[in-house]
Amino acid sequence: MGDLLTKRGSKLAIGLETTYATEPTTFRVIDIIDCNPRRDKERLEREVIRDTFDKPASKPGNESATFDISLELHGSGTCGTAPESDVLWHCAMGRKRIGPSPLAITGTNPPTYTECTVASGGDAFKANDLVLVVNDNGTGAEVGRVASATSTKITLTQGLAATPVGKKIKGGVQYQLKLFSDTTLQALPSFYSRFLRGSKILEKIAGGKVSSLRMDFTSGQIIKPVFSVEAKHFASIAPGSLTGSADDTLVPPHIARYMKVNIGGGGCYGISAATINLTNDLYRQLSVCTSGTQNLIRTGRTVSG
């Protein structure tokens, strides 16, 4: 019963930090399944000699915070609009890309349908972009991946099932793993959390970075990503409230159905279950000029499944 009372009324809002561990001005409330921030504060035992049986009172040392966030996987319901959990995906993957405006497809290359001819602007799409090829009324939708693009032709890695002529090619919000050869994107973005525990206590947690992301795909089940987070510290814990509500409450979650896996750029295969694990190795950079942690630096990355 105690756990139920603690969870009821709990709410989480997160915001992308511009400066590490500094509270931003923009936050979004997200629907969560579970979130339980833990405050880790080192206690330092003192060794001075006293004429007493009692030891001197211990003192606080370095502090940090860790927690897991689990939620249902879903989009925003609008192509080109990021979901409410946008910041988590950005911070886990390391790169966020917003695709260009939809373009009308005027030609293709039957019978393979790997090419989408457009009037202009095709070079706004980039290699490895995921695209949606769809009619204006939402029918006939197919997802593809861009192999290359010029101003007038977008070439996909695999052919479409039907001619795309008359449809539009769209690029939505995408979160991508960037190669470490691009040194400008080695650093993971960080986020600030406001967690209302049991509708009573507002906990502010600064400098959060995603240390791992796990997604299980089981046929016929709701997909529930779990983000493991390491953070600098609890900035404050006090009675409070958290206004606002999740943006995508009415958007249904994704269920593991009608899915296929592309292996090595070859054909697509039907599967019954799959797991994807992304691990970001984080080094806690300590400093005597802070509460203990100056920054969390990504030193490696592993993708398994």
PDB file of C-alpha atoms in Angstrom:
ATOM      1  CA  MET A   1       0.000   0.000   0.000  1.00  0.00           C
ATOM      2  CA  GLY A   2       2.832   2.412   0.817  1.00  0.00           C
ATOM      3  CA  ASP A   3       4.346   2.032  -2.648  1.00  0.00           C
ATOM      4  CA  LEU A   4       0.940   2.685  -4.241  1.00  0.00           C
ATOM      5  CA  LEU A   5       0.463   5.841  -2.196  1.00  0.00           C
ATOM      6  CA  THR A   6       3.944   7.038  -3.157  1.00  0.00           C
ATOM      7  CA  LYS A   7       3.365   6.507  -6.875  1.00  0.00           C
ATOM      8  CA  ARG A   8      -0.150   7.921  -7.028  1.00  0.00           C
ATOM      9  CA  GLY A   9       0.059  11.557  -8.064  1.00  0.00           C
ATOM     10  CA  SER A  10       3.717  11.319  -9.037  1.00  0.00           C
ATOM     11  CA  LYS A  11       4.729  13.285 -12.104  1.00  0.00           C
ATOM     12  CA  LEU A  12       7.940  13.864 -14.070  1.00  0.00           C
ATOM     13  CA  ALA A  13       8.991  16.850 -16.182  1.00  0.00           C
ATOM     14  CA  ILE A  14      12.325  17.039 -17.994  1.00  0.00           C
ATOM     15  CA  GLY A  15      14.167  19.802 -19.827  1.00  0.00           C
ATOM     16  CA  LEU A  16      17.286  19.826 -22.000  1.00  0.00           C
ATOM     17  CA  GLU A  17      20.162  21.635 -20.299  1.00  0.00           C
ATOM     18  CA  THR A  18      22.044  24.324 -22.211  1.00  0.00           C
ATOM     19  CA  THR A  19      24.713  24.541 -19.501  1.00  0.00           C
ATOM     20  CA  TYR A  20      25.511  21.364 -17.600  1.00  0.00           C
ATOM     21  CA  ALA A  21      23.562  20.991 -14.326  1.00  0.00           C
ATOM     22  CA  THR A  22      21.871  24.388 -14.775  1.00  0.00           C
ATOM     23  CA  GLU A  23      18.072  24.454 -14.623  1.00  0.00           C
ATOM     24  CA  PRO A  24      16.579  25.308 -18.044  1.00  0.00           C
ATOM     25  CA  THR A  25      13.447  27.370 -18.638  1.00  0.00           C
ATOM     26  CA  THR A  26      11.601  24.858 -20.843  1.00  0.00           C
ATOM     27  CA  PHE A  27      10.206  21.574 -19.504  1.00  0.00           C
ATOM     28  CA  ARG A  28       7.798  18.921 -20.787  1.00  0.00           C
ATOM     29  CA  VAL A  29       5.760  16.608 -18.583  1.00  0.00           C
ATOM     30  CA  ILE A  30       5.930  12.988 -19.721  1.00  0.00           C
ATOM     31  CA  ASP A  31       3.741   9.989 -18.950  1.00  0.00           C
ATOM     32  CA  ILE A  32       5.769   7.427 -16.993  1.00  0.00           C
ATOM     33  CA  ILE A  33       5.303   3.874 -15.823  1.00  0.00           C
ATOM     34  CA  ASP A  34       7.897   4.204 -13.082  1.00  0.00           C
ATOM     35  CA  CYS A  35      10.559   6.609 -11.844  1.00  0.00           C
ATOM     36  CA  ASN A  36      12.342   6.401  -8.506  1.00  0.00           C
ATOM     37  CA  PRO A  37      15.294   8.816  -8.127  1.00  0.00           C
ATOM     38  CA  ARG A  38      17.872   7.774  -5.556  1.00  0.00           C
ATOM     39  CA  ARG A  39      20.155  10.179  -3.748  1.00  0.00           C
ATOM     40  CA  ASP A  40      23.636   8.816  -3.061  1.00  0.00           C
ATOM     41  CA  LYS A  41      25.597  10.826  -0.520  1.00  0.00           C
ATOM     42  CA  GLU A  42      28.931   9.591   0.805  1.00  0.00           C
ATOM     43  CA  ARG A  43      29.334   9.785   4.581  1.00  0.00           C
ATOM     44  CA  LEU A  44      32.857  10.419   5.833  1.00  0.00           C
ATOM     45  CA  GLU A  45      33.814   8.861   9.159  1.00  0.00           C
ATOM     46  CA  ARG A  46      36.140  11.009  11.270  1.00  0.00           C
ATOM     47  CA  GLU A  47      39.151   9.521  13.009  1.00  0.00           C
ATOM     48  CA  VAL A  48      40.077  12.161  15.583  1.00  0.00           C
ATOM     49  CA  ILE A  49      40.549  10.928  19.145  1.00  0.00           C
ATOM     50  CA  ARG A  50      37.994  12.030  21.732  1.00  0.00           C
ATOM     51  CA  ASP A  51      37.655  11.152  25.388  1.00  0.00           C
ATOM     52  CA  THR A  52      34.307   9.524  24.772  1.00  0.00           C
ATOM     53  CA  PHE A  53      32.825   6.251  23.621  1.00  0.00           C
ATOM     54  CA  ASP A  54      31.083   7.978  20.738  1.00  0.00           C
ATOM     55  CA  LYS A  55      32.707   8.720  17.413  1.00  0.00           C
ATOM     56  CA  PRO A  56      32.626  12.308  16.096  1.00  0.00           C
ATOM     57  CA  ALA A  57      29.692  12.962  13.765  1.00  0.00           C
ATOM     58  CA  SER A  58      30.343  11.939  10.181  1.00  0.00           C
ATOM     59  CA  LYS A  59      30.407  14.568   7.429  1.00  0.00           C
ATOM     60  CA  PRO A  60      28.907  14.558   3.928  1.00  0.00           C
ATOM     61  CA  GLY A  61      31.252  13.838   1.036  1.00  0.00           C
ATOM     62  CA  ASN A  62      30.595  13.595  -2.673  1.00  0.00           C
ATOM     63  CA  GLU A  63      26.994  13.179  -3.760  1.00  0.00           C
ATOM     64  CA  SER A  64      25.315  11.873  -6.889  1.00  0.00           C
ATOM     65  CA  ALA A  65      21.945  10.644  -8.109  1.00  0.00           C
ATOM     66  CA  THR A  66      20.740   7.666 -10.133  1.00  0.00           C
ATOM     67  CA  PHE A  67      17.327   6.578 -11.371  1.00  0.00           C
ATOM     68  CA  ASP A  68      15.445   4.622 -14.012  1.00  0.00           C
ATOM     69  CA  ILE A  69      12.617   5.986 -16.138  1.00  0.00           C
ATOM     70  CA  SER A  70      10.249   3.528 -17.797  1.00  0.00           C
ATOM     71  CA  LEU A  71       7.487   4.576 -20.166  1.00  0.00           C
ATOM     72  CA  GLU A  72       5.384   3.460 -23.106  1.00  0.00           C
ATOM     73  CA  LEU A  73       6.840   3.949 -26.569  1.00  0.00           C
ATOM     74  CA  HIS A  74       4.740   6.263 -28.751  1.00  0.00           C
ATOM     75  CA  GLY A  75       5.118   9.202 -31.080  1.00  0.00           C
ATOM     76  CA  SER A  76       3.456  12.604 -30.950  1.00  0.00           C
ATOM     77  CA  GLY A  77       0.785  11.688 -33.470  1.00  0.00           C
ATOM     78  CA  THR A  78       2.012  14.380 -35.903  1.00  0.00           C
ATOM     79  CA  CYS A  79       4.782  13.825 -38.443  1.00  0.00           C
ATOM     80  CA  GLY A  80       7.630  16.273 -37.814  1.00  0.00           C
ATOM     81  CA  THR A  81       6.637  16.930 -34.182  1.00  0.00           C
ATOM     82  CA  ALA A  82       8.752  15.422 -31.433  1.00  0.00           C
ATOM     83  CA  PRO A  83       7.061  13.275 -28.767  1.00  0.00           C
ATOM     84  CA  GLU A  84       6.847  14.421 -25.160  1.00  0.00           C
ATOM     85  CA  SER A  85       9.792  12.113 -24.326  1.00  0.00           C
ATOM     86  CA  ASP A  86      11.930  13.915 -26.921  1.00  0.00           C
ATOM     87  CA  VAL A  87      14.663  14.934 -24.459  1.00  0.00           C
ATOM     88  CA  LEU A  88      15.206  11.369 -23.232  1.00  0.00           C
ATOM     89  CA  TRP A  89      15.698  10.010 -26.752  1.00  0.00           C
ATOM     90  CA  HIS A  90      17.999  12.893 -27.665  1.00  0.00           C
ATOM     91  CA  CYS A  91      20.109  12.343 -24.547  1.00  0.00           C
ATOM     92  CA  ALA A  92      20.276   8.566 -25.004  1.00  0.00           C
ATOM     93  CA  MET A  93      21.188   8.509 -28.699  1.00  0.00           C
ATOM     94  CA  GLY A  94      23.300  11.662 -28.812  1.00  0.00           C
ATOM     95  CA  ARG A  95      21.890  13.201 -31.984  1.00  0.00           C
ATOM     96  CA  LYS A  96      18.507  14.609 -32.928  1.00  0.00           C
ATOM     97  CA  ARG A  97      17.590  15.446 -36.504  1.00  0.00           C
ATOM     98  CA  ILE A  98      14.398  17.054 -37.774  1.00  0.00           C
ATOM     99  CA  GLY A  99      13.679  16.008 -41.340  1.00  0.00           C
ATOM    100  CA  PRO A 100      12.818  18.453 -44.140  1.00  0.00           C
ATOM    101  CA  SER A 101       9.331  19.405 -45.298  1.00  0.00           C
ATOM    102  CA  PRO A 102       7.340  16.825 -47.316  1.00  0.00           C
ATOM    103  CA  LEU A 103       8.031  16.672 -51.047  1.00  0.00           C
ATOM    104  CA  ALA A 104       5.707  15.431 -53.808  1.00  0.00           C
ATOM    105  CA  ILE A 105       7.028  12.382 -55.695  1.00  0.00           C
ATOM    106  CA  THR A 106       6.707  12.755 -59.461  1.00  0.00           C
ATOM    107  CA  GLY A 107       8.653   9.733 -60.734  1.00  0.00           C
ATOM    108  CA  THR A 108      10.302   6.433 -59.837  1.00  0.00           C
ATOM    109  CA  ASN A 109      12.165   3.448 -61.352  1.00  0.00           C
ATOM    110  CA  PRO A 110       9.854   0.439 -61.775  1.00  0.00           C
ATOM    111  CA  PRO A 111       9.856  -2.377 -60.922  1.00  0.00           C
ATOM    112  CA  THR A 112      12.239  -1.892 -57.956  1.00  0.00           C
ATOM    113  CA  TYR A 113      10.853   1.487 -56.770  1.00  0.00           C
ATOM    114  CA  THR A 114      14.100   2.473 -55.033  1.00  0.00           C
ATOM    115  CA  GLU A 115      14.066   6.013 -56.440  1.00  0.00           C
ATOM    116  CA  CYS A 116      11.777   8.936 -55.646  1.00  0.00           C
ATOM    117  CA  THR A 117      11.986  11.769 -58.167  1.00  0.00           C
ATOM    118  CA  VAL A 118      11.030  15.238 -56.866  1.00  0.00           C
ATOM    119  CA  ALA A 119      10.959  18.716 -58.423  1.00  0.00           C
ATOM    120  CA  SER A 120      13.636  20.146 -56.101  1.00  0.00           C
ATOM    121  CA  GLY A 121      14.844  20.151 -52.510  1.00  0.00           C
ATOM    122  CA  GLY A 122      15.668  16.444 -52.366  1.00  0.00           C
ATOM    123  CA  ASP A 123      19.185  17.147 -51.100  1.00  0.00           C
ATOM    124  CA  ALA A 124      17.670  18.278 -47.785  1.00  0.00           C
ATOM    125  CA  PHE A 125      17.363  14.565 -47.037  1.00  0.00           C
ATOM    126  CA  LYS A 126      20.576  12.906 -45.871  1.00  0.00           C
ATOM    127  CA  ALA A 127      21.964   9.375 -46.017  1.00  0.00           C
ATOM    128  CA  ASN A 128      20.484   7.107 -43.322  1.00  0.00           C
ATOM    129  CA  ASP A 129      17.446   9.340 -42.803  1.00  0.00           C
ATOM    130  CA  LEU A 130      14.291   7.340 -42.205  1.00  0.00           C
ATOM    131  CA  VAL A 131      11.460   8.553 -44.418  1.00  0.00           C
ATOM    132  CA  LEU A 132       7.730   7.986 -44.692  1.00  0.00           C
ATOM    133  CA  VAL A 133       6.253   7.604 -48.175  1.00  0.00           C
ATOM    134  CA  VAL A 134       2.504   8.136 -47.904  1.00  0.00           C
ATOM    135  CA  ASN A 135      -0.622   9.515 -49.570  1.00  0.00           C
ATOM    136  CA  ASP A 136      -2.051  12.808 -48.331  1.00  0.00           C
ATOM    137  CA  ASN A 137      -4.940  10.935 -46.736  1.00  0.00           C
ATOM    138  CA  GLY A 138      -2.551   8.702 -44.765  1.00  0.00           C
ATOM    139  CA  THR A 139      -3.063   5.540 -46.824  1.00  0.00           C
ATOM    140  CA  GLY A 140      -0.414   3.422 -48.537  1.00  0.00           C
ATOM    141  CA  ALA A 141       2.281   4.333 -46.015  1.00  0.00           C
ATOM    142  CA  GLU A 142       5.724   2.763 -46.306  1.00  0.00           C
ATOM    143  CA  VAL A 143       8.915   3.452 -44.361  1.00  0.00           C
ATOM    144  CA  GLY A 144      12.286   3.584 -46.085  1.00  0.00           C
ATOM    145  CA  ARG A 145      15.885   4.571 -45.412  1.00  0.00           C
ATOM    146  CA  VAL A 146      17.804   7.024 -47.581  1.00  0.00           C
ATOM    147  CA  ALA A 147      20.916   5.723 -49.349  1.00  0.00           C
ATOM    148  CA  SER A 148      21.706   8.996 -51.150  1.00  0.00           C
ATOM    149  CA  ALA A 149      19.971  12.174 -52.229  1.00  0.00           C
ATOM    150  CA  THR A 150      20.363  14.909 -54.829  1.00  0.00           C
ATOM    151  CA  SER A 151      18.208  17.937 -55.496  1.00  0.00           C
ATOM    152  CA  THR A 152      15.823  15.953 -57.721  1.00  0.00           C
ATOM    153  CA  LYS A 153      16.261  12.303 -56.686  1.00  0.00           C
ATOM    154  CA  ILE A 154      16.119  10.442 -53.378  1.00  0.00           C
ATOM    155  CA  THR A 155      17.434   6.874 -53.530  1.00  0.00           C
ATOM    156  CA  LEU A 156      16.349   4.368 -50.876  1.00  0.00           C
ATOM    157  CA  THR A 157      18.328   1.402 -49.568  1.00  0.00           C
ATOM    158  CA  GLN A 158      15.453  -0.968 -50.395  1.00  0.00           C
ATOM    159  CA  GLY A 159      12.649  -0.893 -52.904  1.00  0.00           C
ATOM    160  CA  LEU A 160       9.093   0.042 -51.989  1.00  0.00           C
ATOM    161  CA  ALA A 161       6.235  -2.408 -52.318  1.00  0.00           C
ATOM    162  CA  ALA A 162       4.277  -0.143 -54.697  1.00  0.00           C
ATOM    163  CA  THR A 163       4.919   2.871 -56.893  1.00  0.00           C
ATOM    164  CA  PRO A 164       5.432   6.050 -54.840  1.00  0.00           C
ATOM    165  CA  VAL A 165       4.343   8.353 -57.684  1.00  0.00           C
ATOM    166  CA  GLY A 166       1.605  10.685 -56.450  1.00  0.00           C
ATOM    167  CA  LYS A 167       2.610  10.236 -52.831  1.00  0.00           C
ATOM    168  CA  LYS A 168       4.776  12.444 -50.617  1.00  0.00           C
ATOM    169  CA  ILE A 169       8.080  11.665 -48.958  1.00  0.00           C
ATOM    170  CA  LYS A 170       8.369  12.935 -45.409  1.00  0.00           C
ATOM    171  CA  GLY A 171      11.183  13.090 -42.870  1.00  0.00           C
ATOM    172  CA  GLY A 172      10.101  13.228 -39.231  1.00  0.00           C
ATOM    173  CA  VAL A 173      11.978  13.722 -35.977  1.00  0.00           C
ATOM    174  CA  GLN A 174      14.796  11.185 -35.725  1.00  0.00           C
ATOM    175  CA  TYR A 175      17.259  10.187 -33.036  1.00  0.00           C
ATOM    176  CA  GLN A 176      20.500   8.778 -34.370  1.00  0.00           C
ATOM    177  CA  LEU A 177      23.671   7.194 -33.058  1.00  0.00           C
ATOM    178  CA  LYS A 178      26.547   9.287 -34.352  1.00  0.00           C
ATOM    179  CA  LEU A 179      29.942   7.817 -35.139  1.00  0.00           C
ATOM    180  CA  PHE A 180      32.720   8.773 -32.729  1.00  0.00           C
ATOM    181  CA  SER A 181      34.713  10.044 -35.710  1.00  0.00           C
ATOM    182  CA  ASP A 182      32.516  13.138 -35.446  1.00  0.00           C
ATOM    183  CA  THR A 183      34.160  14.628 -32.355  1.00  0.00           C
ATOM    184  CA  THR A 184      31.622  17.446 -32.107  1.00  0.00           C
ATOM    185  CA  LEU A 185      28.950  14.950 -31.034  1.00  0.00           C
ATOM    186  CA  GLN A 186      30.922  12.753 -28.657  1.00  0.00           C
ATOM    187  CA  ALA A 187      29.520  14.578 -25.632  1.00  0.00           C
ATOM    188  CA  LEU A 188      26.067  13.411 -24.619  1.00  0.00           C
ATOM    189  CA  PRO A 189      23.412  16.081 -24.043  1.00  0.00           C
ATOM    190  CA  SER A 190      22.248  16.402 -20.445  1.00  0.00           C
ATOM    191  CA  PHE A 191      18.849  17.095 -18.914  1.00  0.00           C
ATOM    192  CA  TYR A 192      17.278  18.481 -15.746  1.00  0.00           C
ATOM    193  CA  SER A 193      14.464  16.639 -13.964  1.00  0.00           C
ATOM    194  CA  ARG A 194      11.600  17.835 -11.811  1.00  0.00           C
ATOM    195  CA  PHE A 195      10.023  14.827 -10.088  1.00  0.00           C
ATOM    196  CA  LEU A 196       6.902  15.251  -8.007  1.00  0.00           C
ATOM    197  CA  ARG A 197       6.823  12.326  -5.598  1.00  0.00           C
ATOM    198  CA  GLY A 198       3.353  11.314  -4.489  1.00  0.00           C
ATOM    199  CA  SER A 199       1.883  14.771  -5.310  1.00  0.00           C
ATOM    200  CA  LYS A 200       3.682  16.183  -2.253  1.00  0.00           C
ATOM    201  CA  ILE A 201       7.467  16.441  -2.575  1.00  0.00           C
ATOM    202  CA  LEU A 202       9.210  18.144  -5.509  1.00  0.00           C
ATOM    203  CA  GLU A 203      12.674  16.775  -6.224  1.00  0.00           C
ATOM    204  CA  LYS A 204      14.964  18.630  -8.628  1.00  0.00           C
ATOM    205  CA  ILE A 205      17.798  16.596 -10.136  1.00  0.00           C
ATOM    206  CA  ALA A 206      20.540  18.316 -12.116  1.00  0.00           C
ATOM    207  CA  GLY A 207      22.948  17.081 -14.766  1.00  0.00           C
ATOM    208  CA  GLY A 208      21.257  13.857 -15.843  1.00  0.00           C
ATOM    209  CA  LYS A 209      22.781  11.728 -18.599  1.00  0.00           C
ATOM    210  CA  VAL A 210      21.435   8.454 -19.978  1.00  0.00           C
ATOM    211  CA  SER A 211      23.800   5.612 -19.118  1.00  0.00           C
ATOM    212  CA  SER A 212      21.702   2.926 -20.817  1.00  0.00           C
ATOM    213  CA  LEU A 213      18.539   2.334 -22.824  1.00  0.00           C
ATOM    214  CA  ARG A 214      16.806  -1.026 -23.063  1.00  0.00           C
ATOM    215  CA  MET A 215      13.882  -1.917 -25.323  1.00  0.00           C
ATOM    216  CA  ASP A 216      12.194  -5.305 -25.453  1.00  0.00           C
ATOM    217  CA  PHE A 217      10.056  -6.160 -28.465  1.00  0.00           C
ATOM    218  CA  THR A 218       7.747  -9.102 -27.756  1.00  0.00           C
ATOM    219  CA  SER A 219       5.050 -10.006 -30.256  1.00  0.00           C
ATOM    220  CA  GLY A 220       1.712  -8.475 -29.349  1.00  0.00           C
ATOM    221  CA  GLN A 221       3.008  -6.543 -26.321  1.00  0.00           C
ATOM    222  CA  ILE A 222       3.362  -2.807 -25.624  1.00  0.00           C
ATOM    223  CA  ILE A 223       6.956  -1.624 -26.099  1.00  0.00           C
ATOM    224  CA  LYS A 224       8.251  -0.126 -22.835  1.00  0.00           C
ATOM    225  CA  PRO A 225      11.695   1.522 -23.029  1.00  0.00           C
ATOM    226  CA  VAL A 226      13.716   1.822 -19.812  1.00  0.00           C
ATOM    227  CA  PHE A 227      16.214   4.690 -19.510  1.00  0.00           C
ATOM    228  CA  SER A 228      18.867   4.378 -16.789  1.00  0.00           C
ATOM    229  CA  VAL A 229      20.179   7.769 -15.702  1.00  0.00           C
ATOM    230  CA  GLU A 230      23.197   9.043 -13.797  1.00  0.00           C
ATOM    231  CA  ALA A 231      23.034  12.624 -12.568  1.00  0.00           C
ATOM    232  CA  LYS A 232      25.211  15.171 -10.823  1.00  0.00           C
ATOM    233  CA  HIS A 233      23.098  15.622  -7.695  1.00  0.00           C
ATOM    234  CA  PHE A 234      19.740  16.504  -6.186  1.00  0.00           C
ATOM    235  CA  ALA A 235      19.543  20.277  -6.538  1.00  0.00           C
ATOM    236  CA  SER A 236      16.699  20.476  -4.023  1.00  0.00           C
ATOM    237  CA  ILE A 237      14.063  18.423  -2.184  1.00  0.00           C
ATOM    238  CA  ALA A 238      11.109  20.316  -0.754  1.00  0.00           C
ATOM    239  CA  PRO A 239       7.308  20.312  -0.549  1.00  0.00           C
ATOM    240  CA  GLY A 240       5.954  21.582  -3.856  1.00  0.00           C
ATOM    241  CA  SER A 241       3.824  21.003  -6.916  1.00  0.00           C
ATOM    242  CA  LEU A 242       4.279  20.456 -10.638  1.00  0.00           C
ATOM    243  CA  THR A 243       1.896  22.029 -13.105  1.00  0.00           C
ATOM    244  CA  GLY A 244       1.143  20.866 -16.628  1.00  0.00           C
ATOM    245  CA  SER A 245       0.325  17.505 -18.135  1.00  0.00           C
ATOM    246  CA  ALA A 246       1.718  15.182 -20.777  1.00  0.00           C
ATOM    247  CA  ASP A 247       1.158  16.344 -24.378  1.00  0.00           C
ATOM    248  CA  ASP A 248       0.627  12.937 -25.960  1.00  0.00           C
ATOM    249  CA  THR A 249      -1.833  11.378 -23.517  1.00  0.00           C
ATOM    250  CA  LEU A 250      -4.294  10.485 -26.288  1.00  0.00           C
ATOM    251  CA  VAL A 251      -1.669   8.974 -28.607  1.00  0.00           C
ATOM    252  CA  PRO A 252      -1.799   5.143 -28.403  1.00  0.00           C
ATOM    253  CA  PRO A 253       1.411   3.258 -27.561  1.00  0.00           C
ATOM    254  CA  HIS A 254       3.317   1.189 -30.095  1.00  0.00           C
ATOM    255  CA  ILE A 255       2.655  -2.539 -29.930  1.00  0.00           C
ATOM    256  CA  ALA A 256       5.129  -5.089 -31.276  1.00  0.00           C
ATOM    257  CA  ARG A 257       3.100  -6.163 -34.302  1.00  0.00           C
ATOM    258  CA  TYR A 258       3.731  -6.059 -38.061  1.00  0.00           C
ATOM    259  CA  MET A 259       7.449  -5.485 -37.421  1.00  0.00           C
ATOM    260  CA  LYS A 260      10.407  -6.641 -39.490  1.00  0.00           C
ATOM    261  CA  VAL A 261      14.149  -6.459 -39.053  1.00  0.00           C
ATOM    262  CA  ASN A 262      16.594  -5.452 -41.778  1.00  0.00           C
ATOM    263  CA  ILE A 263      19.895  -7.313 -41.358  1.00  0.00           C
ATOM    264  CA  GLY A 264      23.032  -6.039 -43.005  1.00  0.00           C
ATOM    265  CA  GLY A 265      21.162  -4.026 -45.605  1.00  0.00           C
ATOM    266  CA  GLY A 266      19.682  -7.198 -47.065  1.00  0.00           C
ATOM    267  CA  GLY A 267      16.128  -8.465 -46.875  1.00  0.00           C
ATOM    268  CA  CYS A 268      13.618  -7.947 -44.078  1.00  0.00           C
ATOM    269  CA  TYR A 269      12.831 -10.835 -41.763  1.00  0.00           C
ATOM    270  CA  GLY A 270       9.846 -11.525 -39.533  1.00  0.00           C
ATOM    271  CA  ILE A 271      10.749 -12.082 -35.867  1.00  0.00           C
ATOM    272  CA  SER A 272       8.828 -12.992 -32.710  1.00  0.00           C
ATOM    273  CA  ALA A 273      10.952 -11.113 -30.175  1.00  0.00           C
ATOM    274  CA  ALA A 274      13.975  -8.842 -30.003  1.00  0.00           C
ATOM    275  CA  THR A 275      15.907  -6.795 -27.467  1.00  0.00           C
ATOM    276  CA  ILE A 276      18.027  -3.710 -28.059  1.00  0.00           C
ATOM    277  CA  ASN A 277      20.504  -2.475 -25.447  1.00  0.00           C
ATOM    278  CA  LEU A 278      22.393   0.801 -25.741  1.00  0.00           C
ATOM    279  CA  THR A 279      25.061   1.484 -23.119  1.00  0.00           C
ATOM    280  CA  ASN A 280      26.890   4.790 -22.728  1.00  0.00           C
ATOM    281  CA  ASP A 281      30.032   4.483 -20.595  1.00  0.00           C
ATOM    282  CA  LEU A 282      30.090   7.532 -18.332  1.00  0.00           C
ATOM    283  CA  TYR A 283      33.139   8.806 -16.441  1.00  0.00           C
ATOM    284  CA  ARG A 284      32.282  10.910 -13.404  1.00  0.00           C
ATOM    285  CA  GLN A 285      34.690  13.862 -13.476  1.00  0.00           C
ATOM    286  CA  LEU A 286      35.177  15.022  -9.907  1.00  0.00           C
ATOM    287  CA  SER A 287      36.128  18.491  -8.724  1.00  0.00           C
ATOM    288  CA  VAL A 288      36.780  20.126  -5.344  1.00  0.00           C
ATOM    289  CA  CYS A 289      35.009  23.225  -6.695  1.00  0.00           C
ATOM    290  CA  THR A 290      31.584  21.534  -6.906  1.00  0.00           C
ATOM    291  CA  SER A 291      29.342  19.237  -4.861  1.00  0.00           C
ATOM    292  CA  GLY A 292      31.636  16.482  -6.107  1.00  0.00           C
ATOM    293  CA  THR A 293      30.795  15.939  -9.776  1.00  0.00           C
ATOM    294  CA  GLN A 294      31.903  18.488 -12.344  1.00  0.00           C
ATOM    295  CA  ASN A 295      30.575  16.578 -15.332  1.00  0.00           C
ATOM    296  CA  LEU A 296      29.721  13.138 -16.674  1.00  0.00           C
ATOM    297  CA  ILE A 297      31.807  12.376 -19.748  1.00  0.00           C
ATOM    298  CA  ARG A 298      30.961   9.644 -22.244  1.00  0.00           C
ATOM    299  CA  THR A 299      34.036   7.518 -22.867  1.00  0.00           C
ATOM    300  CA  GLY A 300      32.514   4.647 -24.840  1.00  0.00           C
ATOM    301  CA  ARG A 301      29.338   3.187 -26.298  1.00  0.00           C
ATOM    302  CA  THR A 302      28.051  -0.339 -26.825  1.00  0.00           C
ATOM    303  CA  VAL A 303      25.038  -1.480 -28.790  1.00  0.00           C
ATOM    304  CA  SER A 304      23.883  -5.067 -28.345  1.00  0.00           C
ATOM    305  CA  GLY A 305      20.751  -7.112 -28.777  1.00  0.00           C
TER     306      GLY A 305
END
